[in-house]
Amino acid sequence: GQQVMQIPQYQHVQEGEDFTTYCNSSTTLSNIQWYKQRPGGHPVFLIQLVKSGEVKKQKRLTFQFGEAKKNSSLHITATQTTDVGTYFCAGHFGNEKLTFGTGTRLTIIP
Amino acid sequence: DTAVSQTPKYLVTQMGNDKSIKCEQNLGHDTMYWYKQDSKKFLKIMFSYNNKELIINETVPNRFSPKSPDKAHLNLHINSLELGDSAVYFCASSRGLGTGGGDTQYFGPGTRLTVL
């Protein structure tokens, strides 16, 4: 079936450093969503991108959807300890079910 | 008010037993899901119900049987539990069918199942 890969699988950063996770698909996505799962918690919806080349910001978080709608990225500026968790992208291939990416686990070194 | 709730939160049981997990949502959503998250945090969809009808049934052993008595509830029964069933099981819901339309999903707190 269709897959959505994320890199890196793990990322350790010093508090205050920036962080980026990338989401890649071999085929075009109709939209991309991002979720955050805190340690011991459940995935929580962050944002959805629909248009080719779309960029959205939420405070220190910047989300991008690629021009070809096959990739996406989440960039966090000046990480804080509250950013710890696993970040998932998830996308729809046409009218199919939502497919979750493999996730990037972010840990922050204080 | 909890939007999507699951019980129990933790479940520890012996191999070969049968167990159930319950899920309820008070968001008025039409679609509910079961996901399995393994130790590597991969989220795999198992089942999806829309208005009590099964619409997604991934390649899941038939020891797993979902039941949706109404659109606000989706339960998961597991027969003859195996060691490999140990995981966190998440229930989720969405307003629409969850296909292509960009529906966002709301997750329950999860049930951590440990099979000994």
mmCIF file of C-alpha atoms in Angstrom:
data_model
loop_
_atom_site.group_PDB
_atom_site.id
_atom_site.type_symbol
_atom_site.label_atom_id
_atom_site.label_comp_id
_atom_site.label_asym_id
_atom_site.label_seq_id
_atom_site.Cartn_x
_atom_site.Cartn_y
_atom_site.Cartn_z
ATOM 1 C CA GLY A 1 0.000 0.000 0.000
ATOM 2 C CA GLN A 2 0.890 3.678 -0.059
ATOM 3 C CA GLN A 3 3.472 4.763 2.490
ATOM 4 C CA VAL A 4 4.571 8.007 4.051
ATOM 5 C CA MET A 5 8.128 8.089 5.333
ATOM 6 C CA GLN A 6 9.509 10.526 7.838
ATOM 7 C CA ILE A 7 13.095 11.438 8.574
ATOM 8 C CA PRO A 8 14.812 11.443 10.901
ATOM 9 C CA GLN A 9 13.304 8.722 13.084
ATOM 10 C CA TYR A 10 14.927 10.266 16.158
ATOM 11 C CA GLN A 11 16.318 13.717 16.836
ATOM 12 C CA HIS A 12 18.058 14.980 19.953
ATOM 13 C CA VAL A 13 18.594 18.717 20.130
ATOM 14 C CA GLN A 14 19.900 21.148 22.689
ATOM 15 C CA GLU A 15 17.215 23.424 24.070
ATOM 16 C CA GLY A 16 17.143 26.556 21.957
ATOM 17 C CA GLU A 17 18.297 24.836 18.774
ATOM 18 C CA ASP A 18 16.078 24.474 15.743
ATOM 19 C CA PHE A 19 14.478 21.202 14.643
ATOM 20 C CA THR A 20 13.103 19.991 11.332
ATOM 21 C CA THR A 21 11.308 16.799 10.383
ATOM 22 C CA TYR A 22 10.608 15.788 6.798
ATOM 23 C CA CYS A 23 7.767 13.782 5.385
ATOM 24 C CA ASN A 24 8.009 12.071 1.980
ATOM 25 C CA SER A 25 5.645 10.172 -0.227
ATOM 26 C CA SER A 26 6.294 8.504 -3.589
ATOM 27 C CA THR A 27 2.877 9.581 -4.869
ATOM 28 C CA THR A 28 0.877 12.776 -4.710
ATOM 29 C CA LEU A 29 -1.059 13.531 -1.562
ATOM 30 C CA SER A 30 -4.361 15.393 -1.604
ATOM 31 C CA ASN A 31 -3.525 17.000 1.743
ATOM 32 C CA ILE A 32 -1.129 16.664 4.657
ATOM 33 C CA GLN A 33 -1.840 16.848 8.358
ATOM 34 C CA TRP A 34 0.552 17.066 11.284
ATOM 35 C CA TYR A 35 0.022 15.580 14.729
ATOM 36 C CA LYS A 36 2.024 15.755 17.937
ATOM 37 C CA GLN A 37 2.130 12.985 20.526
ATOM 38 C CA ARG A 38 3.613 13.857 23.905
ATOM 39 C CA PRO A 39 5.370 11.043 25.805
ATOM 40 C CA GLY A 40 2.685 8.820 27.301
ATOM 41 C CA GLY A 41 -0.002 10.770 25.476
ATOM 42 C CA HIS A 42 -2.079 10.485 22.358
ATOM 43 C CA PRO A 43 -1.697 12.120 18.928
ATOM 44 C CA VAL A 44 -3.132 15.622 18.801
ATOM 45 C CA PHE A 45 -3.924 17.419 15.552
ATOM 46 C CA LEU A 46 -1.739 20.439 14.837
ATOM 47 C CA ILE A 47 -2.506 21.638 11.328
ATOM 48 C CA GLN A 48 -3.602 20.722 7.811
ATOM 49 C CA LEU A 49 -2.099 21.856 4.511
ATOM 50 C CA VAL A 50 -3.972 21.451 1.261
ATOM 51 C CA LYS A 51 -2.465 23.646 -1.451
ATOM 52 C CA SER A 52 0.722 23.039 -3.372
ATOM 53 C CA GLY A 53 3.554 25.095 -1.875
ATOM 54 C CA GLU A 54 1.447 26.123 1.115
ATOM 55 C CA VAL A 55 3.235 27.466 4.199
ATOM 56 C CA LYS A 56 1.559 27.925 7.569
ATOM 57 C CA LYS A 57 2.931 29.120 10.875
ATOM 58 C CA GLN A 58 1.916 28.503 14.452
ATOM 59 C CA LYS A 59 4.146 30.574 16.753
ATOM 60 C CA ARG A 60 7.558 28.827 16.537
ATOM 61 C CA LEU A 61 6.294 26.073 14.222
ATOM 62 C CA THR A 62 6.425 26.409 10.429
ATOM 63 C CA PHE A 63 4.725 23.851 8.191
ATOM 64 C CA GLN A 64 5.319 23.494 4.455
ATOM 65 C CA PHE A 65 3.675 21.434 1.732
ATOM 66 C CA GLY A 66 5.850 20.766 -1.291
ATOM 67 C CA GLU A 67 5.089 22.078 -4.753
ATOM 68 C CA ALA A 68 4.530 18.561 -6.073
ATOM 69 C CA LYS A 69 2.428 17.666 -2.986
ATOM 70 C CA LYS A 70 4.680 14.705 -2.289
ATOM 71 C CA ASN A 71 6.550 16.069 0.685
ATOM 72 C CA SER A 72 6.127 18.252 3.708
ATOM 73 C CA SER A 73 8.214 19.606 6.541
ATOM 74 C CA LEU A 74 7.751 20.864 10.070
ATOM 75 C CA HIS A 75 10.333 23.287 11.416
ATOM 76 C CA ILE A 76 10.507 24.361 15.053
ATOM 77 C CA THR A 77 12.553 27.451 15.872
ATOM 78 C CA ALA A 78 14.344 27.678 19.215
ATOM 79 C CA THR A 79 13.049 24.454 20.723
ATOM 80 C CA GLN A 80 11.728 24.357 24.263
ATOM 81 C CA THR A 81 11.275 21.421 26.614
ATOM 82 C CA THR A 82 7.543 21.519 25.907
ATOM 83 C CA ASP A 83 8.290 20.542 22.283
ATOM 84 C CA VAL A 84 9.313 17.037 23.352
ATOM 85 C CA GLY A 85 7.291 14.297 21.687
ATOM 86 C CA THR A 86 6.740 12.388 18.484
ATOM 87 C CA TYR A 87 5.637 14.331 15.430
ATOM 88 C CA PHE A 88 3.610 12.542 12.793
ATOM 89 C CA CYS A 89 2.643 13.675 9.363
ATOM 90 C CA ALA A 90 -0.418 12.050 7.842
ATOM 91 C CA GLY A 91 -1.851 12.342 4.387
ATOM 92 C CA HIS A 92 -4.623 11.250 2.113
ATOM 93 C CA PHE A 93 -3.817 9.591 -1.198
ATOM 94 C CA GLY A 94 -6.766 10.703 -3.300
ATOM 95 C CA ASN A 95 -9.923 9.596 -1.533
ATOM 96 C CA GLU A 96 -8.279 6.903 0.520
ATOM 97 C CA LYS A 97 -7.953 6.675 4.284
ATOM 98 C CA LEU A 98 -5.541 8.843 6.238
ATOM 99 C CA THR A 99 -2.069 7.286 6.201
ATOM 100 C CA PHE A 100 0.255 8.187 9.052
ATOM 101 C CA GLY A 101 3.966 8.707 8.589
ATOM 102 C CA THR A 102 6.546 6.785 10.570
ATOM 103 C CA GLY A 103 7.025 9.627 13.060
ATOM 104 C CA THR A 104 10.008 11.610 14.343
ATOM 105 C CA ARG A 105 10.740 11.393 18.043
ATOM 106 C CA LEU A 106 12.168 14.648 19.380
ATOM 107 C CA THR A 107 14.046 14.829 22.641
ATOM 108 C CA ILE A 108 15.383 18.068 24.095
ATOM 109 C CA ILE A 109 18.592 18.305 26.084
ATOM 110 C CA PRO A 110 18.100 21.083 28.657
ATOM 111 C CA ASP B 1 -15.626 16.823 29.161
ATOM 112 C CA THR B 2 -13.552 14.143 27.467
ATOM 113 C CA ALA B 3 -14.133 14.090 23.716
ATOM 114 C CA VAL B 4 -12.917 10.538 23.036
ATOM 115 C CA SER B 5 -12.634 8.190 25.989
ATOM 116 C CA GLN B 6 -11.335 4.646 26.260
ATOM 117 C CA THR B 7 -11.470 2.022 28.950
ATOM 118 C CA PRO B 8 -9.440 0.536 30.394
ATOM 119 C CA LYS B 9 -6.308 2.672 30.311
ATOM 120 C CA TYR B 10 -4.103 -0.297 31.159
ATOM 121 C CA LEU B 11 -4.716 -3.972 30.521
ATOM 122 C CA VAL B 12 -2.362 -6.710 31.650
ATOM 123 C CA THR B 13 -3.364 -10.258 30.806
ATOM 124 C CA GLN B 14 -2.086 -13.734 30.096
ATOM 125 C CA MET B 15 -1.566 -15.229 26.673
ATOM 126 C CA GLY B 16 -4.651 -17.029 25.408
ATOM 127 C CA ASN B 17 -7.141 -14.831 27.258
ATOM 128 C CA ASP B 18 -9.936 -12.835 25.640
ATOM 129 C CA LYS B 19 -10.259 -9.120 26.387
ATOM 130 C CA SER B 20 -12.261 -6.081 25.288
ATOM 131 C CA ILE B 21 -11.500 -2.377 25.020
ATOM 132 C CA LYS B 22 -14.288 0.178 24.899
ATOM 133 C CA CYS B 23 -14.374 3.562 23.211
ATOM 134 C CA GLU B 24 -16.893 6.377 23.293
ATOM 135 C CA GLN B 25 -16.933 9.789 21.624
ATOM 136 C CA ASN B 26 -19.194 12.718 22.476
ATOM 137 C CA LEU B 27 -18.225 14.867 19.488
ATOM 138 C CA GLY B 28 -21.149 13.803 17.335
ATOM 139 C CA HIS B 29 -18.733 12.388 14.765
ATOM 140 C CA ASP B 30 -19.845 9.840 12.194
ATOM 141 C CA THR B 31 -16.624 7.843 11.901
ATOM 142 C CA MET B 32 -14.573 5.973 14.481
ATOM 143 C CA TYR B 33 -11.278 4.124 14.199
ATOM 144 C CA TRP B 34 -8.998 1.704 15.973
ATOM 145 C CA TYR B 35 -5.245 2.155 15.653
ATOM 146 C CA LYS B 36 -2.414 0.019 16.983
ATOM 147 C CA GLN B 37 0.825 1.696 18.046
ATOM 148 C CA ASP B 38 3.791 -0.588 18.551
ATOM 149 C CA SER B 39 6.916 -0.031 20.615
ATOM 150 C CA LYS B 40 8.534 1.875 17.737
ATOM 151 C CA LYS B 41 5.597 4.306 17.769
ATOM 152 C CA PHE B 42 4.320 3.283 14.330
ATOM 153 C CA LEU B 43 0.600 4.046 14.059
ATOM 154 C CA LYS B 44 -1.287 1.440 12.054
ATOM 155 C CA ILE B 45 -4.962 1.679 11.305
ATOM 156 C CA MET B 46 -6.909 -1.477 12.070
ATOM 157 C CA PHE B 47 -10.568 -0.700 11.538
ATOM 158 C CA SER B 48 -12.881 2.163 10.710
ATOM 159 C CA TYR B 49 -16.644 2.431 11.155
ATOM 160 C CA ASN B 50 -18.941 5.038 9.689
ATOM 161 C CA ASN B 51 -22.405 5.224 11.248
ATOM 162 C CA LYS B 52 -22.017 1.698 12.625
ATOM 163 C CA GLU B 53 -20.883 0.277 9.288
ATOM 164 C CA LEU B 54 -17.437 -1.201 8.784
ATOM 165 C CA ILE B 55 -15.607 0.749 6.071
ATOM 166 C CA ILE B 56 -11.947 -0.062 6.665
ATOM 167 C CA ASN B 57 -10.664 -3.470 7.650
ATOM 168 C CA GLU B 58 -6.920 -3.650 7.294
ATOM 169 C CA THR B 59 -5.000 -6.907 7.354
ATOM 170 C CA VAL B 60 -5.721 -7.748 10.955
ATOM 171 C CA PRO B 61 -5.999 -11.276 12.391
ATOM 172 C CA ASN B 62 -9.615 -12.345 12.761
ATOM 173 C CA ARG B 63 -8.985 -12.715 16.504
ATOM 174 C CA PHE B 64 -9.712 -8.965 16.517
ATOM 175 C CA SER B 65 -13.393 -8.152 16.203
ATOM 176 C CA PRO B 66 -14.698 -4.596 16.348
ATOM 177 C CA LYS B 67 -18.290 -3.820 17.250
ATOM 178 C CA SER B 68 -20.134 -0.540 16.910
ATOM 179 C CA PRO B 69 -23.487 -0.585 18.738
ATOM 180 C CA ASP B 70 -24.110 3.035 17.730
ATOM 181 C CA LYS B 71 -22.097 5.781 16.071
ATOM 182 C CA ALA B 72 -20.788 7.076 19.391
ATOM 183 C CA HIS B 73 -19.280 3.765 20.460
ATOM 184 C CA LEU B 74 -16.703 1.431 18.976
ATOM 185 C CA ASN B 75 -15.452 -1.528 20.963
ATOM 186 C CA LEU B 76 -12.630 -3.925 20.206
ATOM 187 C CA HIS B 77 -12.695 -7.541 21.296
ATOM 188 C CA ILE B 78 -9.552 -9.637 21.074
ATOM 189 C CA ASN B 79 -9.627 -13.420 21.313
ATOM 190 C CA SER B 80 -6.753 -15.726 22.216
ATOM 191 C CA LEU B 81 -4.309 -12.952 23.006
ATOM 192 C CA GLU B 82 -0.729 -13.391 21.827
ATOM 193 C CA LEU B 83 2.519 -11.795 22.962
ATOM 194 C CA GLY B 84 2.664 -9.783 19.730
ATOM 195 C CA ASP B 85 -0.620 -8.097 20.569
ATOM 196 C CA SER B 86 1.147 -6.059 23.255
ATOM 197 C CA ALA B 87 0.870 -2.443 22.140
ATOM 198 C CA VAL B 88 -1.030 0.765 22.760
ATOM 199 C CA TYR B 89 -4.442 0.772 21.104
ATOM 200 C CA PHE B 90 -5.934 4.126 20.217
ATOM 201 C CA CYS B 91 -9.500 4.880 19.370
ATOM 202 C CA ALA B 92 -10.141 7.958 17.220
ATOM 203 C CA SER B 93 -13.051 9.717 15.581
ATOM 204 C CA SER B 94 -13.629 12.133 12.722
ATOM 205 C CA ARG B 95 -16.580 14.111 11.465
ATOM 206 C CA GLY B 96 -16.709 12.615 7.972
ATOM 207 C CA LEU B 97 -15.555 9.448 6.330
ATOM 208 C CA GLY B 98 -11.920 10.292 6.902
ATOM 209 C CA THR B 99 -11.099 9.703 3.263
ATOM 210 C CA GLY B 100 -9.565 12.381 1.111
ATOM 211 C CA GLY B 101 -11.599 15.188 2.531
ATOM 212 C CA GLY B 102 -9.036 16.356 5.001
ATOM 213 C CA ASP B 103 -10.994 15.284 8.063
ATOM 214 C CA THR B 104 -8.981 15.684 11.220
ATOM 215 C CA GLN B 105 -8.942 12.865 13.703
ATOM 216 C CA TYR B 106 -9.434 13.107 17.450
ATOM 217 C CA PHE B 107 -7.711 10.429 19.466
ATOM 218 C CA GLY B 108 -8.598 8.845 22.759
ATOM 219 C CA PRO B 109 -6.010 8.515 25.546
ATOM 220 C CA GLY B 110 -5.050 4.983 24.525
ATOM 221 C CA THR B 111 -5.152 1.555 26.141
ATOM 222 C CA ARG B 112 -1.807 -0.005 26.942
ATOM 223 C CA LEU B 113 -2.193 -3.756 26.496
ATOM 224 C CA THR B 114 0.477 -6.044 27.911
ATOM 225 C CA VAL B 115 0.257 -9.751 27.183
ATOM 226 C CA LEU B 116 2.370 -11.950 29.454
#
